[in-house]
Amino acid sequence: EQARASMTDVIINLDRARRRKNEIESILQKFEIRAPASGMVIYKRERNGQKRTVGSQINLWDLVVAELPDLSVLNSRTFVNEIDISKIKTGQIVRIGVDAFPEKKYTGEVIEVANIGEQLPNTDAKVFEVIIRMNEKDDILRPSMTTSNQIVTKEYDNVLFIPLETVHSNDSSTYVFRKNGIQQIVVLGEANENAIIVEKGLNAGDELYLSMPSQPELFRLEGLEFMPELKQRLVEKAKLDSIQKKKSEENAL
């Protein structure tokens, strides 16, 4: 009797499974996706960046499985550190490179700057998303390719600039070591990742040490007349940093 009861349960479960199988097959016959136009098909990405694939759960409020990207308009997404985001504005020119094709160079324009920062995985720094619209079209470009973006924040003509490696600083001043044995205090301007503008303290043609000399105490200090200006700039920078920090905290709230 126990064996018969078990067999009955198995038959019931088998019938239930068959009905479920028939229902799924009936649905699959109707589940036919057709592209509305010609083009490249890409899988939709989840919020975490992963592509929808076999086993992905589809929600009723988001039924998209794949998309046809509009390759006539290409955007490049990049992230800018919170220290530099104040320099980024919409409309700025961008030099764009593609890692897969290093010989190719493109241009673009900043079209959107995020108001709220975010934290990238495995990092401590806050960054802000910046969207760049590419000016050129190229058939070799594909969605999700890695790009490098150089945003032109300012341009200067006829300025004196030196490598960043030549500049040294302490709590109150910035200085360089000249080949003629002088430790020269300098007033500096804007900088990029390689060089910095010198506003006062040097002339074109001055030769500098690229690193700290072996006996810096033997160099004669010059440029003390620039100290009041340097101190004033430090005060102004501290005020500006305080304002930016306050704005960041308000945006975070």
PDB file of C-alpha atoms in Angstrom:
ATOM      1  CA  GLU A   1       0.000   0.000   0.000  1.00  0.00           C
ATOM      2  CA  GLN A   2       2.862   2.377   0.793  1.00  0.00           C
ATOM      3  CA  ALA A   3       4.484   1.579  -2.548  1.00  0.00           C
ATOM      4  CA  ARG A   4       1.193   2.244  -4.391  1.00  0.00           C
ATOM      5  CA  ALA A   5       0.806   5.566  -2.563  1.00  0.00           C
ATOM      6  CA  SER A   6       4.355   6.537  -3.516  1.00  0.00           C
ATOM      7  CA  MET A   7       3.697   5.590  -7.140  1.00  0.00           C
ATOM      8  CA  THR A   8       0.552   7.716  -7.123  1.00  0.00           C
ATOM      9  CA  ASP A   9       2.538  10.719  -5.811  1.00  0.00           C
ATOM     10  CA  VAL A  10       5.178  10.202  -8.496  1.00  0.00           C
ATOM     11  CA  ILE A  11       2.536  10.042 -11.238  1.00  0.00           C
ATOM     12  CA  ILE A  12       0.899  13.245  -9.949  1.00  0.00           C
ATOM     13  CA  ASN A  13       4.237  15.067  -9.891  1.00  0.00           C
ATOM     14  CA  LEU A  14       5.061  13.744 -13.354  1.00  0.00           C
ATOM     15  CA  ASP A  15       1.754  15.002 -14.765  1.00  0.00           C
ATOM     16  CA  ARG A  16       2.331  18.379 -13.137  1.00  0.00           C
ATOM     17  CA  ALA A  17       5.827  18.589 -14.639  1.00  0.00           C
ATOM     18  CA  ARG A  18       4.490  17.612 -18.092  1.00  0.00           C
ATOM     19  CA  ARG A  19       1.843  20.325 -17.946  1.00  0.00           C
ATOM     20  CA  ARG A  20       4.471  22.838 -16.910  1.00  0.00           C
ATOM     21  CA  LYS A  21       6.719  21.717 -19.773  1.00  0.00           C
ATOM     22  CA  ASN A  22       3.880  22.020 -22.287  1.00  0.00           C
ATOM     23  CA  GLU A  23       3.037  25.524 -21.010  1.00  0.00           C
ATOM     24  CA  ILE A  24       6.668  26.661 -21.336  1.00  0.00           C
ATOM     25  CA  GLU A  25       6.965  25.206 -24.845  1.00  0.00           C
ATOM     26  CA  SER A  26       3.743  26.945 -25.841  1.00  0.00           C
ATOM     27  CA  ILE A  27       5.105  30.273 -24.534  1.00  0.00           C
ATOM     28  CA  LEU A  28       8.466  29.753 -26.247  1.00  0.00           C
ATOM     29  CA  GLN A  29       6.732  29.276 -29.602  1.00  0.00           C
ATOM     30  CA  LYS A  30       5.214  32.731 -29.199  1.00  0.00           C
ATOM     31  CA  PHE A  31       8.360  34.348 -27.789  1.00  0.00           C
ATOM     32  CA  GLU A  32       9.878  35.622 -31.000  1.00  0.00           C
ATOM     33  CA  ILE A  33      11.983  38.801 -30.950  1.00  0.00           C
ATOM     34  CA  ARG A  34      12.257  40.774 -34.184  1.00  0.00           C
ATOM     35  CA  ALA A  35      14.579  43.723 -34.707  1.00  0.00           C
ATOM     36  CA  PRO A  36      12.696  46.907 -35.697  1.00  0.00           C
ATOM     37  CA  ALA A  37      15.550  47.928 -38.005  1.00  0.00           C
ATOM     38  CA  SER A  38      18.902  46.789 -39.361  1.00  0.00           C
ATOM     39  CA  GLY A  39      21.939  47.217 -37.145  1.00  0.00           C
ATOM     40  CA  MET A  40      24.098  45.714 -34.422  1.00  0.00           C
ATOM     41  CA  VAL A  41      22.397  43.883 -31.576  1.00  0.00           C
ATOM     42  CA  ILE A  42      23.841  44.217 -28.088  1.00  0.00           C
ATOM     43  CA  TYR A  43      22.546  42.698 -24.855  1.00  0.00           C
ATOM     44  CA  LYS A  44      21.069  45.114 -22.356  1.00  0.00           C
ATOM     45  CA  ARG A  45      23.254  45.684 -19.311  1.00  0.00           C
ATOM     46  CA  GLU A  46      22.025  45.488 -15.749  1.00  0.00           C
ATOM     47  CA  ARG A  47      22.670  48.243 -13.217  1.00  0.00           C
ATOM     48  CA  ASN A  48      25.832  46.466 -12.114  1.00  0.00           C
ATOM     49  CA  GLY A  49      27.166  46.548 -15.682  1.00  0.00           C
ATOM     50  CA  GLN A  50      26.684  42.823 -16.376  1.00  0.00           C
ATOM     51  CA  LYS A  51      25.047  41.800 -19.656  1.00  0.00           C
ATOM     52  CA  ARG A  52      21.734  39.978 -19.638  1.00  0.00           C
ATOM     53  CA  THR A  53      22.374  36.399 -20.662  1.00  0.00           C
ATOM     54  CA  VAL A  54      21.082  32.865 -20.122  1.00  0.00           C
ATOM     55  CA  GLY A  55      19.622  32.650 -16.632  1.00  0.00           C
ATOM     56  CA  SER A  56      19.045  36.396 -16.204  1.00  0.00           C
ATOM     57  CA  GLN A  57      15.785  37.307 -14.508  1.00  0.00           C
ATOM     58  CA  ILE A  58      13.525  39.625 -16.516  1.00  0.00           C
ATOM     59  CA  ASN A  59      11.242  41.922 -14.550  1.00  0.00           C
ATOM     60  CA  LEU A  60       7.812  43.014 -15.746  1.00  0.00           C
ATOM     61  CA  TRP A  61       8.823  46.679 -15.589  1.00  0.00           C
ATOM     62  CA  ASP A  62      11.972  46.114 -17.661  1.00  0.00           C
ATOM     63  CA  LEU A  63      11.425  43.576 -20.426  1.00  0.00           C
ATOM     64  CA  VAL A  64      14.313  44.639 -22.684  1.00  0.00           C
ATOM     65  CA  VAL A  65      16.718  41.812 -23.535  1.00  0.00           C
ATOM     66  CA  ALA A  66      18.710  43.351 -26.379  1.00  0.00           C
ATOM     67  CA  GLU A  67      19.051  46.751 -28.024  1.00  0.00           C
ATOM     68  CA  LEU A  68      20.013  48.274 -31.364  1.00  0.00           C
ATOM     69  CA  PRO A  69      22.542  51.016 -30.483  1.00  0.00           C
ATOM     70  CA  ASP A  70      22.423  54.234 -32.481  1.00  0.00           C
ATOM     71  CA  LEU A  71      25.966  54.269 -33.891  1.00  0.00           C
ATOM     72  CA  SER A  72      25.354  57.552 -35.696  1.00  0.00           C
ATOM     73  CA  VAL A  73      25.842  59.317 -32.340  1.00  0.00           C
ATOM     74  CA  LEU A  74      28.607  58.043 -30.047  1.00  0.00           C
ATOM     75  CA  ASN A  75      29.196  59.077 -26.439  1.00  0.00           C
ATOM     76  CA  SER A  76      32.232  58.385 -24.303  1.00  0.00           C
ATOM     77  CA  ARG A  77      31.727  58.029 -20.552  1.00  0.00           C
ATOM     78  CA  THR A  78      34.568  58.908 -18.204  1.00  0.00           C
ATOM     79  CA  PHE A  79      35.035  59.698 -14.507  1.00  0.00           C
ATOM     80  CA  VAL A  80      36.807  62.742 -13.070  1.00  0.00           C
ATOM     81  CA  ASN A  81      38.272  62.936  -9.570  1.00  0.00           C
ATOM     82  CA  GLU A  82      36.506  65.246  -7.131  1.00  0.00           C
ATOM     83  CA  ILE A  83      39.666  67.379  -6.927  1.00  0.00           C
ATOM     84  CA  ASP A  84      39.467  68.287 -10.627  1.00  0.00           C
ATOM     85  CA  ILE A  85      35.715  68.257 -11.269  1.00  0.00           C
ATOM     86  CA  SER A  86      35.420  72.021 -10.656  1.00  0.00           C
ATOM     87  CA  LYS A  87      37.486  72.546 -13.838  1.00  0.00           C
ATOM     88  CA  ILE A  88      35.063  70.581 -16.027  1.00  0.00           C
ATOM     89  CA  LYS A  89      32.268  72.427 -17.849  1.00  0.00           C
ATOM     90  CA  THR A  90      29.872  71.525 -20.634  1.00  0.00           C
ATOM     91  CA  GLY A  91      31.089  72.634 -24.052  1.00  0.00           C
ATOM     92  CA  GLN A  92      34.781  71.973 -23.375  1.00  0.00           C
ATOM     93  CA  ILE A  93      36.809  70.371 -26.169  1.00  0.00           C
ATOM     94  CA  VAL A  94      38.027  66.800 -25.653  1.00  0.00           C
ATOM     95  CA  ARG A  95      40.784  64.800 -27.366  1.00  0.00           C
ATOM     96  CA  ILE A  96      39.678  61.160 -27.577  1.00  0.00           C
ATOM     97  CA  GLY A  97      41.723  58.019 -28.171  1.00  0.00           C
ATOM     98  CA  VAL A  98      40.559  54.411 -28.507  1.00  0.00           C
ATOM     99  CA  ASP A  99      42.694  51.726 -26.847  1.00  0.00           C
ATOM    100  CA  ALA A 100      41.909  49.173 -29.564  1.00  0.00           C
ATOM    101  CA  PHE A 101      43.118  51.552 -32.302  1.00  0.00           C
ATOM    102  CA  PRO A 102      45.920  53.692 -30.824  1.00  0.00           C
ATOM    103  CA  GLU A 103      46.708  55.248 -34.198  1.00  0.00           C
ATOM    104  CA  LYS A 104      43.200  56.755 -34.389  1.00  0.00           C
ATOM    105  CA  LYS A 105      42.474  60.185 -32.907  1.00  0.00           C
ATOM    106  CA  TYR A 106      39.070  61.786 -32.456  1.00  0.00           C
ATOM    107  CA  THR A 107      37.584  64.922 -30.947  1.00  0.00           C
ATOM    108  CA  GLY A 108      34.537  65.523 -28.812  1.00  0.00           C
ATOM    109  CA  GLU A 109      32.689  67.887 -26.516  1.00  0.00           C
ATOM    110  CA  VAL A 110      31.580  67.632 -22.894  1.00  0.00           C
ATOM    111  CA  ILE A 111      27.769  67.470 -22.908  1.00  0.00           C
ATOM    112  CA  GLU A 112      26.994  66.425 -19.328  1.00  0.00           C
ATOM    113  CA  VAL A 113      28.675  66.640 -15.912  1.00  0.00           C
ATOM    114  CA  ALA A 114      27.215  64.776 -12.934  1.00  0.00           C
ATOM    115  CA  ASN A 115      26.165  66.836  -9.926  1.00  0.00           C
ATOM    116  CA  ILE A 116      26.585  63.999  -7.436  1.00  0.00           C
ATOM    117  CA  GLY A 117      29.775  61.990  -6.977  1.00  0.00           C
ATOM    118  CA  GLU A 118      30.074  58.237  -6.638  1.00  0.00           C
ATOM    119  CA  GLN A 119      32.655  55.775  -5.414  1.00  0.00           C
ATOM    120  CA  LEU A 120      34.144  53.340  -7.905  1.00  0.00           C
ATOM    121  CA  PRO A 121      34.652  49.704  -6.805  1.00  0.00           C
ATOM    122  CA  ASN A 122      37.908  48.981  -4.932  1.00  0.00           C
ATOM    123  CA  THR A 123      38.791  52.694  -4.610  1.00  0.00           C
ATOM    124  CA  ASP A 124      38.489  55.329  -1.883  1.00  0.00           C
ATOM    125  CA  ALA A 125      38.307  58.409  -4.135  1.00  0.00           C
ATOM    126  CA  LYS A 126      35.005  60.064  -5.079  1.00  0.00           C
ATOM    127  CA  VAL A 127      34.528  60.592  -8.807  1.00  0.00           C
ATOM    128  CA  PHE A 128      31.992  62.363 -11.011  1.00  0.00           C
ATOM    129  CA  GLU A 129      30.654  60.949 -14.262  1.00  0.00           C
ATOM    130  CA  VAL A 130      31.287  63.030 -17.394  1.00  0.00           C
ATOM    131  CA  ILE A 131      29.587  62.309 -20.743  1.00  0.00           C
ATOM    132  CA  ILE A 132      31.410  63.302 -23.942  1.00  0.00           C
ATOM    133  CA  ARG A 133      29.795  63.491 -27.397  1.00  0.00           C
ATOM    134  CA  MET A 134      32.152  62.415 -30.187  1.00  0.00           C
ATOM    135  CA  ASN A 135      32.303  64.655 -33.260  1.00  0.00           C
ATOM    136  CA  GLU A 136      33.454  62.028 -35.767  1.00  0.00           C
ATOM    137  CA  LYS A 137      31.845  58.812 -37.011  1.00  0.00           C
ATOM    138  CA  ASP A 138      33.862  55.671 -37.721  1.00  0.00           C
ATOM    139  CA  ASP A 139      32.633  52.203 -38.719  1.00  0.00           C
ATOM    140  CA  ILE A 140      35.377  50.520 -36.686  1.00  0.00           C
ATOM    141  CA  LEU A 141      34.044  51.865 -33.384  1.00  0.00           C
ATOM    142  CA  ARG A 142      31.856  49.587 -31.281  1.00  0.00           C
ATOM    143  CA  PRO A 143      29.854  50.022 -28.060  1.00  0.00           C
ATOM    144  CA  SER A 144      31.747  49.487 -24.767  1.00  0.00           C
ATOM    145  CA  MET A 145      35.202  50.069 -26.292  1.00  0.00           C
ATOM    146  CA  THR A 146      37.689  51.605 -23.861  1.00  0.00           C
ATOM    147  CA  THR A 147      38.595  55.230 -24.562  1.00  0.00           C
ATOM    148  CA  SER A 148      41.072  57.755 -23.207  1.00  0.00           C
ATOM    149  CA  ASN A 149      39.816  61.313 -22.832  1.00  0.00           C
ATOM    150  CA  GLN A 150      41.842  64.512 -22.496  1.00  0.00           C
ATOM    151  CA  ILE A 151      39.531  67.367 -21.558  1.00  0.00           C
ATOM    152  CA  VAL A 152      40.938  70.777 -22.510  1.00  0.00           C
ATOM    153  CA  THR A 153      40.044  72.980 -19.531  1.00  0.00           C
ATOM    154  CA  LYS A 154      42.175  75.988 -20.522  1.00  0.00           C
ATOM    155  CA  GLU A 155      44.607  77.079 -23.217  1.00  0.00           C
ATOM    156  CA  TYR A 156      47.586  79.412 -22.761  1.00  0.00           C
ATOM    157  CA  ASP A 157      49.767  81.191 -25.326  1.00  0.00           C
ATOM    158  CA  ASN A 158      53.341  82.432 -24.834  1.00  0.00           C
ATOM    159  CA  VAL A 159      53.882  81.186 -21.275  1.00  0.00           C
ATOM    160  CA  LEU A 160      56.961  79.862 -19.503  1.00  0.00           C
ATOM    161  CA  PHE A 161      56.473  76.298 -18.227  1.00  0.00           C
ATOM    162  CA  ILE A 162      58.675  73.646 -16.614  1.00  0.00           C
ATOM    163  CA  PRO A 163      58.343  69.883 -15.889  1.00  0.00           C
ATOM    164  CA  LEU A 164      56.545  69.015 -12.667  1.00  0.00           C
ATOM    165  CA  GLU A 165      59.578  66.976 -11.557  1.00  0.00           C
ATOM    166  CA  THR A 166      61.637  70.161 -11.138  1.00  0.00           C
ATOM    167  CA  VAL A 167      59.283  71.702  -8.554  1.00  0.00           C
ATOM    168  CA  HIS A 168      59.713  71.203  -4.796  1.00  0.00           C
ATOM    169  CA  SER A 169      57.704  72.672  -1.945  1.00  0.00           C
ATOM    170  CA  ASN A 170      57.364  73.047   1.793  1.00  0.00           C
ATOM    171  CA  ASP A 171      54.631  74.489   3.999  1.00  0.00           C
ATOM    172  CA  SER A 172      55.103  78.063   2.801  1.00  0.00           C
ATOM    173  CA  SER A 173      56.878  78.146  -0.573  1.00  0.00           C
ATOM    174  CA  THR A 174      57.566  76.428  -3.866  1.00  0.00           C
ATOM    175  CA  TYR A 175      61.040  76.411  -5.352  1.00  0.00           C
ATOM    176  CA  VAL A 176      63.367  74.905  -7.954  1.00  0.00           C
ATOM    177  CA  PHE A 177      67.102  74.214  -8.030  1.00  0.00           C
ATOM    178  CA  ARG A 178      68.984  76.003 -10.784  1.00  0.00           C
ATOM    179  CA  LYS A 179      72.214  74.712 -12.330  1.00  0.00           C
ATOM    180  CA  ASN A 180      74.051  77.862 -11.220  1.00  0.00           C
ATOM    181  CA  GLY A 181      73.764  76.887  -7.531  1.00  0.00           C
ATOM    182  CA  ILE A 182      70.615  78.848  -6.647  1.00  0.00           C
ATOM    183  CA  GLN A 183      67.535  77.565  -4.854  1.00  0.00           C
ATOM    184  CA  GLN A 184      64.954  79.779  -6.553  1.00  0.00           C
ATOM    185  CA  ILE A 185      61.546  80.503  -5.029  1.00  0.00           C
ATOM    186  CA  VAL A 186      58.946  80.615  -7.813  1.00  0.00           C
ATOM    187  CA  VAL A 187      55.323  81.694  -8.241  1.00  0.00           C
ATOM    188  CA  LEU A 188      53.448  79.026 -10.173  1.00  0.00           C
ATOM    189  CA  GLY A 189      50.254  78.994 -12.211  1.00  0.00           C
ATOM    190  CA  GLU A 190      48.067  76.316 -13.745  1.00  0.00           C
ATOM    191  CA  ALA A 191      49.380  72.785 -14.301  1.00  0.00           C
ATOM    192  CA  ASN A 192      48.524  69.605 -16.149  1.00  0.00           C
ATOM    193  CA  GLU A 193      49.827  66.063 -15.685  1.00  0.00           C
ATOM    194  CA  ASN A 194      53.268  66.914 -17.146  1.00  0.00           C
ATOM    195  CA  ALA A 195      54.124  70.608 -16.765  1.00  0.00           C
ATOM    196  CA  ILE A 196      53.333  73.729 -14.747  1.00  0.00           C
ATOM    197  CA  ILE A 197      53.348  77.417 -15.668  1.00  0.00           C
ATOM    198  CA  VAL A 198      55.918  79.690 -13.995  1.00  0.00           C
ATOM    199  CA  GLU A 199      54.592  83.213 -13.456  1.00  0.00           C
ATOM    200  CA  LYS A 200      57.551  84.667 -11.533  1.00  0.00           C
ATOM    201  CA  GLY A 201      61.084  83.646 -10.599  1.00  0.00           C
ATOM    202  CA  LEU A 202      62.520  82.158 -13.814  1.00  0.00           C
ATOM    203  CA  ASN A 203      63.463  83.231 -17.315  1.00  0.00           C
ATOM    204  CA  ALA A 204      63.438  81.280 -20.548  1.00  0.00           C
ATOM    205  CA  GLY A 205      66.661  79.305 -20.884  1.00  0.00           C
ATOM    206  CA  ASP A 206      67.308  78.791 -17.152  1.00  0.00           C
ATOM    207  CA  GLU A 207      68.672  75.288 -16.510  1.00  0.00           C
ATOM    208  CA  LEU A 208      67.062  73.301 -13.684  1.00  0.00           C
ATOM    209  CA  TYR A 209      67.614  70.060 -11.795  1.00  0.00           C
ATOM    210  CA  LEU A 210      64.971  67.428 -12.556  1.00  0.00           C
ATOM    211  CA  SER A 211      65.387  65.966  -9.059  1.00  0.00           C
ATOM    212  CA  MET A 212      66.629  67.047  -5.652  1.00  0.00           C
ATOM    213  CA  PRO A 213      70.422  67.689  -5.810  1.00  0.00           C
ATOM    214  CA  SER A 214      72.679  65.686  -3.529  1.00  0.00           C
ATOM    215  CA  GLN A 215      73.610  68.707  -1.330  1.00  0.00           C
ATOM    216  CA  PRO A 216      70.682  71.153  -1.442  1.00  0.00           C
ATOM    217  CA  GLU A 217      71.974  73.034   1.631  1.00  0.00           C
ATOM    218  CA  LEU A 218      74.833  74.431  -0.483  1.00  0.00           C
ATOM    219  CA  PHE A 219      72.430  76.279  -2.828  1.00  0.00           C
ATOM    220  CA  ARG A 220      71.875  80.004  -2.263  1.00  0.00           C
ATOM    221  CA  LEU A 221      68.224  80.922  -1.633  1.00  0.00           C
ATOM    222  CA  GLU A 222      66.728  83.651  -3.845  1.00  0.00           C
ATOM    223  CA  GLY A 223      63.229  84.967  -4.486  1.00  0.00           C
ATOM    224  CA  LEU A 224      62.223  85.877  -0.929  1.00  0.00           C
ATOM    225  CA  GLU A 225      60.353  88.902  -2.351  1.00  0.00           C
ATOM    226  CA  PHE A 226      57.711  86.455  -3.637  1.00  0.00           C
ATOM    227  CA  MET A 227      56.855  85.101  -0.169  1.00  0.00           C
ATOM    228  CA  PRO A 228      53.999  87.576   0.639  1.00  0.00           C
ATOM    229  CA  GLU A 229      52.270  86.661  -2.624  1.00  0.00           C
ATOM    230  CA  LEU A 230      52.711  82.943  -1.973  1.00  0.00           C
ATOM    231  CA  LYS A 231      51.240  83.271   1.523  1.00  0.00           C
ATOM    232  CA  GLN A 232      48.246  85.190   0.169  1.00  0.00           C
ATOM    233  CA  ARG A 233      47.633  82.462  -2.422  1.00  0.00           C
ATOM    234  CA  LEU A 234      47.744  79.793   0.284  1.00  0.00           C
ATOM    235  CA  VAL A 235      45.066  81.665   2.245  1.00  0.00           C
ATOM    236  CA  GLU A 236      42.863  82.009  -0.842  1.00  0.00           C
ATOM    237  CA  LYS A 237      43.325  78.331  -1.707  1.00  0.00           C
ATOM    238  CA  ALA A 238      42.333  77.279   1.806  1.00  0.00           C
ATOM    239  CA  LYS A 239      39.136  79.361   1.541  1.00  0.00           C
ATOM    240  CA  LEU A 240      38.314  77.856  -1.864  1.00  0.00           C
ATOM    241  CA  ASP A 241      38.949  74.305  -0.625  1.00  0.00           C
ATOM    242  CA  SER A 242      36.646  74.947   2.323  1.00  0.00           C
ATOM    243  CA  ILE A 243      33.854  76.175   0.017  1.00  0.00           C
ATOM    244  CA  GLN A 244      34.232  73.196  -2.322  1.00  0.00           C
ATOM    245  CA  LYS A 245      34.220  70.760   0.605  1.00  0.00           C
ATOM    246  CA  LYS A 246      31.032  72.320   1.917  1.00  0.00           C
ATOM    247  CA  LYS A 247      29.374  72.036  -1.518  1.00  0.00           C
ATOM    248  CA  SER A 248      30.426  68.381  -1.806  1.00  0.00           C
ATOM    249  CA  GLU A 249      28.926  67.623   1.608  1.00  0.00           C
ATOM    250  CA  GLU A 250      25.657  69.374   0.634  1.00  0.00           C
ATOM    251  CA  ASN A 251      25.477  67.388  -2.629  1.00  0.00           C
ATOM    252  CA  ALA A 252      26.110  64.168  -0.724  1.00  0.00           C
ATOM    253  CA  LEU A 253      23.117  64.928   1.506  1.00  0.00           C
TER     254      LEU A 253
END
